[in-house]
Short mmCIF file of C-alpha atoms and ligand atoms in Angstrom, two decimals:
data_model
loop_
_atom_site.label_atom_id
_atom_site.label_comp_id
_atom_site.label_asym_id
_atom_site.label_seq_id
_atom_site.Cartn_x
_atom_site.Cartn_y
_atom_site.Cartn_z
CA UNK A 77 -32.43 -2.85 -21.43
CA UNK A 78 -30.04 -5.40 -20.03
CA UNK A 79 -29.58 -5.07 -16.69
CA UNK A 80 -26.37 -4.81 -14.33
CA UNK A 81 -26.05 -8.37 -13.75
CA UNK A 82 -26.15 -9.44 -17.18
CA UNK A 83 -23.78 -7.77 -18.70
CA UNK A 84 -21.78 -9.22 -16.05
CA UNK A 85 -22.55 -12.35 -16.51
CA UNK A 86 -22.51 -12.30 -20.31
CA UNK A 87 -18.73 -10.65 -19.56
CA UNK A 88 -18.03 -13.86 -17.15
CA UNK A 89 -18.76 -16.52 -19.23
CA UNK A 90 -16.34 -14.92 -22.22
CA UNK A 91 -13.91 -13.46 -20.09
CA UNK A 92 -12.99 -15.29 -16.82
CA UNK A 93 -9.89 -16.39 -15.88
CA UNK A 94 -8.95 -20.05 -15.73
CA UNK A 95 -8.50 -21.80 -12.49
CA UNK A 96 -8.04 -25.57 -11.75
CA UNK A 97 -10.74 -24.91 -9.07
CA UNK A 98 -13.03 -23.39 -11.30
CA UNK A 99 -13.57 -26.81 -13.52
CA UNK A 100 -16.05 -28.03 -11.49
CA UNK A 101 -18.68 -27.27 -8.92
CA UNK A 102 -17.54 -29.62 -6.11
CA UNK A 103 -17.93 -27.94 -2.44
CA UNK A 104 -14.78 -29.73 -1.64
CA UNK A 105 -12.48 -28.28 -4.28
CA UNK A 106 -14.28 -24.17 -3.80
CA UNK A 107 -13.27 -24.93 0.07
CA UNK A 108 -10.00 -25.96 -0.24
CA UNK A 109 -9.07 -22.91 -2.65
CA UNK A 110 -10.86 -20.06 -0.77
CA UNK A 111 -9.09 -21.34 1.95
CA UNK A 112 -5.96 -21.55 0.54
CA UNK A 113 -6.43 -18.16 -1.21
CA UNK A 114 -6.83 -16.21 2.21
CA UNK A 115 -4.01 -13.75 2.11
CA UNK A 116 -2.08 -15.42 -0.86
CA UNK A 117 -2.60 -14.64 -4.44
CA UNK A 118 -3.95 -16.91 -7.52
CA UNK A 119 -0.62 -17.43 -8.84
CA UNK A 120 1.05 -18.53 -5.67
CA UNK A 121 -1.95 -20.70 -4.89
CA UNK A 122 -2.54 -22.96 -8.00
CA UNK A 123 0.11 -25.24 -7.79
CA UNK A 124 -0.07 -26.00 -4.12
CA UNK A 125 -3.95 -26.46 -4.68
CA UNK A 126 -3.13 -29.13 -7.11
CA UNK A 127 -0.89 -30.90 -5.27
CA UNK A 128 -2.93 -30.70 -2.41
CA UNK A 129 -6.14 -32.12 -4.24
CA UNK A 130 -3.90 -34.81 -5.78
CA UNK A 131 -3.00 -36.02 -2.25
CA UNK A 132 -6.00 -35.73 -0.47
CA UNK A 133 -8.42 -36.38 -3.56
CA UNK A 134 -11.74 -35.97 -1.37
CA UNK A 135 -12.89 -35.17 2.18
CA UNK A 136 -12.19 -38.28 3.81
CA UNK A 137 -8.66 -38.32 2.43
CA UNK A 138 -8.05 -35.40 4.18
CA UNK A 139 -9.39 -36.20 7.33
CA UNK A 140 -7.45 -39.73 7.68
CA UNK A 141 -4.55 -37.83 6.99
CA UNK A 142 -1.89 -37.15 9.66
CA UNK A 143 -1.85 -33.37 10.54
CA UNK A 144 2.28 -33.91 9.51
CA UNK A 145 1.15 -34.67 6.01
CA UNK A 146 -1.52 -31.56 5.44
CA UNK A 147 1.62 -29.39 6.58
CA UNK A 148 3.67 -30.89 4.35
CA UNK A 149 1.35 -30.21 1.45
CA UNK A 150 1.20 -26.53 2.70
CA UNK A 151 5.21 -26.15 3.12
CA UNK A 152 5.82 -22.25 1.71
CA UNK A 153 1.95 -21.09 1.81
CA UNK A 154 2.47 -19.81 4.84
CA UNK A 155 -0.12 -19.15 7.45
CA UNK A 156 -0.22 -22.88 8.83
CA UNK A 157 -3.35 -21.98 10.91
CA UNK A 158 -5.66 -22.20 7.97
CA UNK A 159 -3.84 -26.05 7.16
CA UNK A 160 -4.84 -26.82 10.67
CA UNK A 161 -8.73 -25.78 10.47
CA UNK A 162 -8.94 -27.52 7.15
CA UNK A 163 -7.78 -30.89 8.40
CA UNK A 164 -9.67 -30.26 12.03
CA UNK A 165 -13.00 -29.36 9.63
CA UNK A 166 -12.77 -32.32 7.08
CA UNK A 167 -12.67 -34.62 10.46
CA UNK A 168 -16.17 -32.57 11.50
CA UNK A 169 -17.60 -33.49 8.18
CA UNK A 170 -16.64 -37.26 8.40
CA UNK A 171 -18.00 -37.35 11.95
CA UNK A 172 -21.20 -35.00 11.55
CA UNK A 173 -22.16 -35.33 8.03
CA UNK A 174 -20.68 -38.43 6.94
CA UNK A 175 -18.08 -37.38 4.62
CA UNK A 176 -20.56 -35.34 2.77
CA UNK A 177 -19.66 -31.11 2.21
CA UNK A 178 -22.53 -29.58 3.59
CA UNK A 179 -24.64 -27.13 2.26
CA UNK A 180 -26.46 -25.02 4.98
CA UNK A 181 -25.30 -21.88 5.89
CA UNK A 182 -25.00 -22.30 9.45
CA UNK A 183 -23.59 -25.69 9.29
CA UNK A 184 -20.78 -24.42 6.78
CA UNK A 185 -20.25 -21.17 8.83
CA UNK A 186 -19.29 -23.36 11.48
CA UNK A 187 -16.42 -24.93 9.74
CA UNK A 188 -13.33 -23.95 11.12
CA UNK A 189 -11.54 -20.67 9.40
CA UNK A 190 -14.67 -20.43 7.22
CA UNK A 191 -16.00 -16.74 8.19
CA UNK A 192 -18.69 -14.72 6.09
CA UNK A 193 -16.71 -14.29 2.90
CA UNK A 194 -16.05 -17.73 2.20
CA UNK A 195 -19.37 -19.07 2.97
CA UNK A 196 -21.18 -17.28 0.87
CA UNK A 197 -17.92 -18.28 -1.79
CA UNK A 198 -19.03 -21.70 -1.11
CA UNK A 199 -22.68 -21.80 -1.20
CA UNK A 200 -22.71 -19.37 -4.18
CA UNK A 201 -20.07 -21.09 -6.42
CA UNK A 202 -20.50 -24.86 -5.43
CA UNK A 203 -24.68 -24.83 -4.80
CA UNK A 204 -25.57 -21.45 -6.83
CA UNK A 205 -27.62 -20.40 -3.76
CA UNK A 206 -27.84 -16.41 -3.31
CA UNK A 207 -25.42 -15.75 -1.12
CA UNK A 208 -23.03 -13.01 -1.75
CA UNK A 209 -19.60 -13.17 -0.96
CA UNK A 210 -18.28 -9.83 0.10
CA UNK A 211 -14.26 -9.23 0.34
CA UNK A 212 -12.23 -6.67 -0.88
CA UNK A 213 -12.70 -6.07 -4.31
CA UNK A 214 -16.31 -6.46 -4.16
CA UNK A 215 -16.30 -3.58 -1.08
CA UNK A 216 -14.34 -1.68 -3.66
CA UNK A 217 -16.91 -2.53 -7.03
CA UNK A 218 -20.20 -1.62 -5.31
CA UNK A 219 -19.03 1.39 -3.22
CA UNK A 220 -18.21 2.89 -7.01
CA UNK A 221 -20.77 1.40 -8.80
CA UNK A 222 -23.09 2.78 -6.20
CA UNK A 223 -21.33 6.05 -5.34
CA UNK A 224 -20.93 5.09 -1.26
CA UNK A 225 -19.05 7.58 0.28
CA UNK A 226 -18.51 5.69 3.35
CA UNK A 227 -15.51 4.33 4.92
CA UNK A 228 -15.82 0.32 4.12
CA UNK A 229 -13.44 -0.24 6.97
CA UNK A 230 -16.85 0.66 8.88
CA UNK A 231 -19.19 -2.43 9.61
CA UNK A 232 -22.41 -0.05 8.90
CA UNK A 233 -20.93 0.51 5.55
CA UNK A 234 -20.02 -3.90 4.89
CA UNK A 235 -23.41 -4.68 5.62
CA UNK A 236 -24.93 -2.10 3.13
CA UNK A 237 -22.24 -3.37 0.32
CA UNK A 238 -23.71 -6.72 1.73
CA UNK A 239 -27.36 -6.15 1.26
CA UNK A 240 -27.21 -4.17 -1.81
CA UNK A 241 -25.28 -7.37 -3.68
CA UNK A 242 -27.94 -9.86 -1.86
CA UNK A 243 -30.64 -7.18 -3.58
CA UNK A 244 -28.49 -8.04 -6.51
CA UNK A 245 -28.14 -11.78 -6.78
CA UNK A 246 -31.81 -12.31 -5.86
CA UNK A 247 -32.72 -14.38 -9.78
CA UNK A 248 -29.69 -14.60 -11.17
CA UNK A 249 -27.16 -17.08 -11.21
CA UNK A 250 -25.47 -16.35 -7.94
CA UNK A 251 -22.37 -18.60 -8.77
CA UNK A 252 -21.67 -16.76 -11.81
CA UNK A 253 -22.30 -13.38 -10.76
CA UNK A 254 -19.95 -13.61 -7.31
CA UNK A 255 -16.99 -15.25 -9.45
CA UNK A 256 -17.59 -12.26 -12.02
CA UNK A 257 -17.05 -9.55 -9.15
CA UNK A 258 -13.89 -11.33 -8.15
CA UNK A 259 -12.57 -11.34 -11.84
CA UNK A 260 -13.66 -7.41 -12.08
CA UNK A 261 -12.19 -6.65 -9.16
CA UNK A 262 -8.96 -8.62 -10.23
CA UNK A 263 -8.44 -7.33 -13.45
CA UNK A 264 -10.29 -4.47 -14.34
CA UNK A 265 -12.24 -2.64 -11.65
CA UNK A 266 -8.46 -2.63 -9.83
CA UNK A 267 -7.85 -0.30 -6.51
CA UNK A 268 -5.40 1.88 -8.45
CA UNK A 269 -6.34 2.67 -12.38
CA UNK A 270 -9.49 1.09 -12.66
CA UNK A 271 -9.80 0.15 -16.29
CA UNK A 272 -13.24 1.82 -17.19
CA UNK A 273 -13.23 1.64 -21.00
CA UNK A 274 -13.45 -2.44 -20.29
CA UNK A 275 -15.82 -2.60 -17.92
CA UNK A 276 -18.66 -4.73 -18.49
CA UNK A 277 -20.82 -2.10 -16.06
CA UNK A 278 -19.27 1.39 -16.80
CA UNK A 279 -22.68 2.54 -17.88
CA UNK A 280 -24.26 1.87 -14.15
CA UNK A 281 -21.30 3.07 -12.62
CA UNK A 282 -21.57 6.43 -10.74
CA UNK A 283 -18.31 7.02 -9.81
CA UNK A 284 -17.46 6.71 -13.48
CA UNK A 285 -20.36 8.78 -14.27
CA UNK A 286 -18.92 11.34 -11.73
CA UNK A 287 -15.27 10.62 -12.13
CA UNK A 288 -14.78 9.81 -8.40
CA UNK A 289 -13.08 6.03 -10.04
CA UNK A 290 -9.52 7.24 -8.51
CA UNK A 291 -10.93 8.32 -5.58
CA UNK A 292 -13.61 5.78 -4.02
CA UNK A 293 -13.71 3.47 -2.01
CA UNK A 294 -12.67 5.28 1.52
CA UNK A 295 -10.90 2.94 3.48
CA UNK A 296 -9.36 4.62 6.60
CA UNK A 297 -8.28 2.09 9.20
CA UNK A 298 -9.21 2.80 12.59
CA UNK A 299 -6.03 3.62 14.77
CA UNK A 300 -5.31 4.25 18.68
CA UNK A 301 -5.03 7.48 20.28
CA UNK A 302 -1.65 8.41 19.81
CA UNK A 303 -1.60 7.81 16.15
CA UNK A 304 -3.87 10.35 14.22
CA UNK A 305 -5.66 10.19 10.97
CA UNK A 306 -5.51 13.21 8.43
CA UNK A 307 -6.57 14.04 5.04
CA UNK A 308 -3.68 16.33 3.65
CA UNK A 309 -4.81 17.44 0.54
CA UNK A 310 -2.33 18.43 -2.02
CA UNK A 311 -4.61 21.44 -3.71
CA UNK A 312 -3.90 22.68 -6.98
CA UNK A 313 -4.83 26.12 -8.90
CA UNK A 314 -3.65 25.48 -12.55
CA UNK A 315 0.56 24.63 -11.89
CA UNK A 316 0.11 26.26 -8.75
CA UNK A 317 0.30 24.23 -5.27
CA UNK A 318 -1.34 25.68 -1.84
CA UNK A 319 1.09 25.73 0.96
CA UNK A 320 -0.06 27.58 4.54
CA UNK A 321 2.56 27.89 6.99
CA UNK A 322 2.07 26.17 10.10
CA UNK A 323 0.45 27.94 13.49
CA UNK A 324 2.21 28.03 16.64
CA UNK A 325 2.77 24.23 17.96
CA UNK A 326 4.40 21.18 16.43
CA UNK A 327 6.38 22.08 13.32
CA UNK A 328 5.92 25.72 13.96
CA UNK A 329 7.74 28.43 11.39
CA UNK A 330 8.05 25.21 8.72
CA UNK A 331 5.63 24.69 5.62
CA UNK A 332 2.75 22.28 4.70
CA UNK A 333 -0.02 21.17 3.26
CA UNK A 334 -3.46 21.64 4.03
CA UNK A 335 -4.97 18.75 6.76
CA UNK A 336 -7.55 18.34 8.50
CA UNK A 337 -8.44 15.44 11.18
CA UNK A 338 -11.50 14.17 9.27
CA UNK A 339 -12.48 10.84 8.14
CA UNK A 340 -13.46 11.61 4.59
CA UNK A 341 -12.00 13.22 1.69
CA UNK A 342 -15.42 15.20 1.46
CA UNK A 343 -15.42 16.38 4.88
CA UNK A 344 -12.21 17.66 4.01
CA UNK A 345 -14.00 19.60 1.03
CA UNK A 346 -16.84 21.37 3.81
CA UNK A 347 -13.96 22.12 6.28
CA UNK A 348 -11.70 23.55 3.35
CA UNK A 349 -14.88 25.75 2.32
CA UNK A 350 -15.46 27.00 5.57
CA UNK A 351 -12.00 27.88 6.24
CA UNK A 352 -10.98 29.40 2.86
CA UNK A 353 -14.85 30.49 1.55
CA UNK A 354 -13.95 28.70 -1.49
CA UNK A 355 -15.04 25.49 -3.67
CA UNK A 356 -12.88 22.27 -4.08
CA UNK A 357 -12.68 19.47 -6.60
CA UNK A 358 -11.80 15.99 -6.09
CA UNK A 359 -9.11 14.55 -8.43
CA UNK A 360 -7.75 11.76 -6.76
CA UNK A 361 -6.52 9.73 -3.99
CA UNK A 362 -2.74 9.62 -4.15
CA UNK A 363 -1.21 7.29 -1.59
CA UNK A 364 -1.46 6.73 2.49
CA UNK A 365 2.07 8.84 3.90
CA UNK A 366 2.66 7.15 7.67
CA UNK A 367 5.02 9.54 9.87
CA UNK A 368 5.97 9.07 13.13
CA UNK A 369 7.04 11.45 15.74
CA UNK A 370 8.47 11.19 19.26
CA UNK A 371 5.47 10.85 20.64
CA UNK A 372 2.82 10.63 17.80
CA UNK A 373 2.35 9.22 14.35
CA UNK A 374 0.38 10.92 11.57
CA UNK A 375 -1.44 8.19 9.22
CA UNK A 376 -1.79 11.08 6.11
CA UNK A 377 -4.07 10.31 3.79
CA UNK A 378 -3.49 12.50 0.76
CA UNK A 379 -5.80 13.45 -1.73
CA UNK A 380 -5.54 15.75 -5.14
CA UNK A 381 -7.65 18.95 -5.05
CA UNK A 382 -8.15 21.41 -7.37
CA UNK A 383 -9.51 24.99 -6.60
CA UNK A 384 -11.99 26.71 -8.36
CA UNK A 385 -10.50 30.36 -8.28
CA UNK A 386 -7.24 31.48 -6.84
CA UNK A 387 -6.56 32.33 -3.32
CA UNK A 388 -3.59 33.16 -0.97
CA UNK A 389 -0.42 30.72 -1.05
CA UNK A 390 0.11 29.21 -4.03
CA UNK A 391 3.23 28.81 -5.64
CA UNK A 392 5.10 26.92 -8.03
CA UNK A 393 6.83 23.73 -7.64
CA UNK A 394 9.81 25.65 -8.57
CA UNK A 395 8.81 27.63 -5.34
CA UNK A 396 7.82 25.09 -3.45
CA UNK A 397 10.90 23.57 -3.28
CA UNK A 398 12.63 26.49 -1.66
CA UNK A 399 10.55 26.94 1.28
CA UNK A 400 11.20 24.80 4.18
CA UNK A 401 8.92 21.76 4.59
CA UNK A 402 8.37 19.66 7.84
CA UNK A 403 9.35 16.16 6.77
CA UNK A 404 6.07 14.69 6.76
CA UNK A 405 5.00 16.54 4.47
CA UNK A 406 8.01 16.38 2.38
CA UNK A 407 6.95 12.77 2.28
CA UNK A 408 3.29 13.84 1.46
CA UNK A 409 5.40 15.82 -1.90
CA UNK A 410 7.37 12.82 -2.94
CA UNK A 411 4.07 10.25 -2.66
CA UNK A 412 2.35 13.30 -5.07
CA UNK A 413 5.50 13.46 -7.23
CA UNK A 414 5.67 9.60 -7.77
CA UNK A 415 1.90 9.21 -8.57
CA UNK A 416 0.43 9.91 -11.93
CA UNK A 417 -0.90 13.18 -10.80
CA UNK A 418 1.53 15.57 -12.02
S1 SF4 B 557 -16.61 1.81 -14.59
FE1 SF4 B 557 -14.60 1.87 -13.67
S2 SF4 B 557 -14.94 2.33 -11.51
FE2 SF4 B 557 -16.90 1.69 -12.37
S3 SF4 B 557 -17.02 -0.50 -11.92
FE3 SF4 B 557 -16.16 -0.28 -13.97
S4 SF4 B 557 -13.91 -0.25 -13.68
FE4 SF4 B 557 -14.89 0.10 -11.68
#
């Protein structure tokens, strides 16, 4: 049976997109775009990565450069910082390694602005050594592939992703397989409508296999203590919607939906179960609804349930729109009206 990382692979070398840093396996050209694609996108990056290679052709160009001339050739990218540790770190590799990109680890971890992520970008891509590199979209691929439940904002949760695509790599050709879980994550395994009838993996993936696509990965942010965390679920019985009227406190007498101050969209599913005594689906995960109070702000995460019988409080949209609703959870309603849910 071909494994996981084949038909990756295999999809990679037919399918991947075309980049001008991608034509060659030079440590100096991978750097200067993983750099440069830090909080920018592709598009926005290409032409100032050619220009920027066309100036300073090679390491040494860079670092005889005047710091003037490296912001010139970053005017509009934004984030200047990252212009500054590339011109700071080309002088390092003049001085320390005499002009030549290095390939240890710990010697290209301690480049300036290079963290985790784009080491392993470097080592894998320009050397083909097994490192993974481990951002976003790869936090998002493995936690479905894999069914993790966890919150990836959590470092517990990183260094399993981490570990399980090291397990991963280990005989196959690491450069290939980390560009291939960029391109997934870029155009097919996507954090909103994940593309499943063209994935390359679909049959290893267990959220697939379990239709939890729209709802993994959980990523809830940490926040301070004023500002609380919720899972509101918007819980449906057929075309009926489960409202509860609030209990004595803030936003007494008015209507809302279900929350509960829990990290996970599971937990929400025990709590729900205790409270009610009855079963929940999972649908999906509809949108992050921030509200602030006087003296508080609610980060709501909201979720699509479905019950499994019928039980006290539901009521039509038709209904629901007569009944009066705090305004943070009106907001929660207009997120669930504008997704594809309904
Ligand atoms: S099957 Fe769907 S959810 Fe699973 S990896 Fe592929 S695109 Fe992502």
């Amino acid at each position: 049976m071909t494994s996981l990382q084949e038909c990756l692979i295999n999809w990679y070398q037919e399918n991947h997109r075309d980049f001008p840093w991608r034509q060659d396996h030079d440590p100096y050209h991978i750097w200067i775009s993983e750099i440069m694609l830090q909080q920018t996108t592709t598009e926005t990056v290409i032409p100032y990565y050619q220009n920027f290679i066309e100036h300073f052709p090679t390491v040494d160009d860079l670092a005889w450069a005047s710091l003037e001339d490296v912001y010139k050739m970053w005017e509009g990218l934004g984030y200047y910082r990252r212009a500054k540790h590339l011109h700071e770190s080309a002088k390092m590799i003049v001085d320390q390694y005499q002009g030549v990109f290095p390939c240890q680890y710990e010697d290209i971890i301690a480049l300036k602005g290079v963290g985790e992520y784009t080491a392993g970008a470097i080592l894998s891509i320009a050397y083909f050594k097994p490192y993974p590199a481990v951002d976003g979209n790869v936090l998002r691929i493995i936690s479905r592939v894999y069914l993790i439940k966890e919150n990836i904002v959590k470092k517990n949760t990183k260094k399993l992703i981490y570990d399980k695509v090291k397990g991963l790599l280990k005989g196959y050709d690491a450069s290939s397989f980390n560009q291939a879980l960029m391109d997934l994550g870029a155009t097919i395994c996507r954090p909103v409508h994940p593309r499943c009838s063209n994935c390359p993996i679909a049959s290893f993936c267990k959220a697939r296999e379990f239709h939890q696509q729209n709802v993994l990965p959980i990523s809830i942010k940490k926040i301070n203590h004023q500002e609380i965390n919720y899972i509101t679920g918007i819980i449906t019985y057929q075309d009926q919607f489960l409202i509860i009227k609030n209990p004595p406190g803030l936003l007494e007498n008015l209507y809302g939906f279900v929350q509960y101050e829990v990290e996970s969209p599971y937990t929400f599913i025990e709590r729900f179960k205790e409270e009610y005594g009855v079963e929940l689906n999972i649908v999906s995960s509809i949108k992050r609804v921030k509200h602030v109070f006087t003296h508080r702000t609610w980060y709501m995460n909201v979720y699509h349930f479905v019950l499994n019988k019928p039980i006290e409080g539901l009521c039509t949209l038709e209904q629901l729109d007569l009944k009066p609703i705090s305004t943070a959870h009106q907001k929660v309603l207009k997120a669930y009206r504008q997704s594809d849910a309904i």
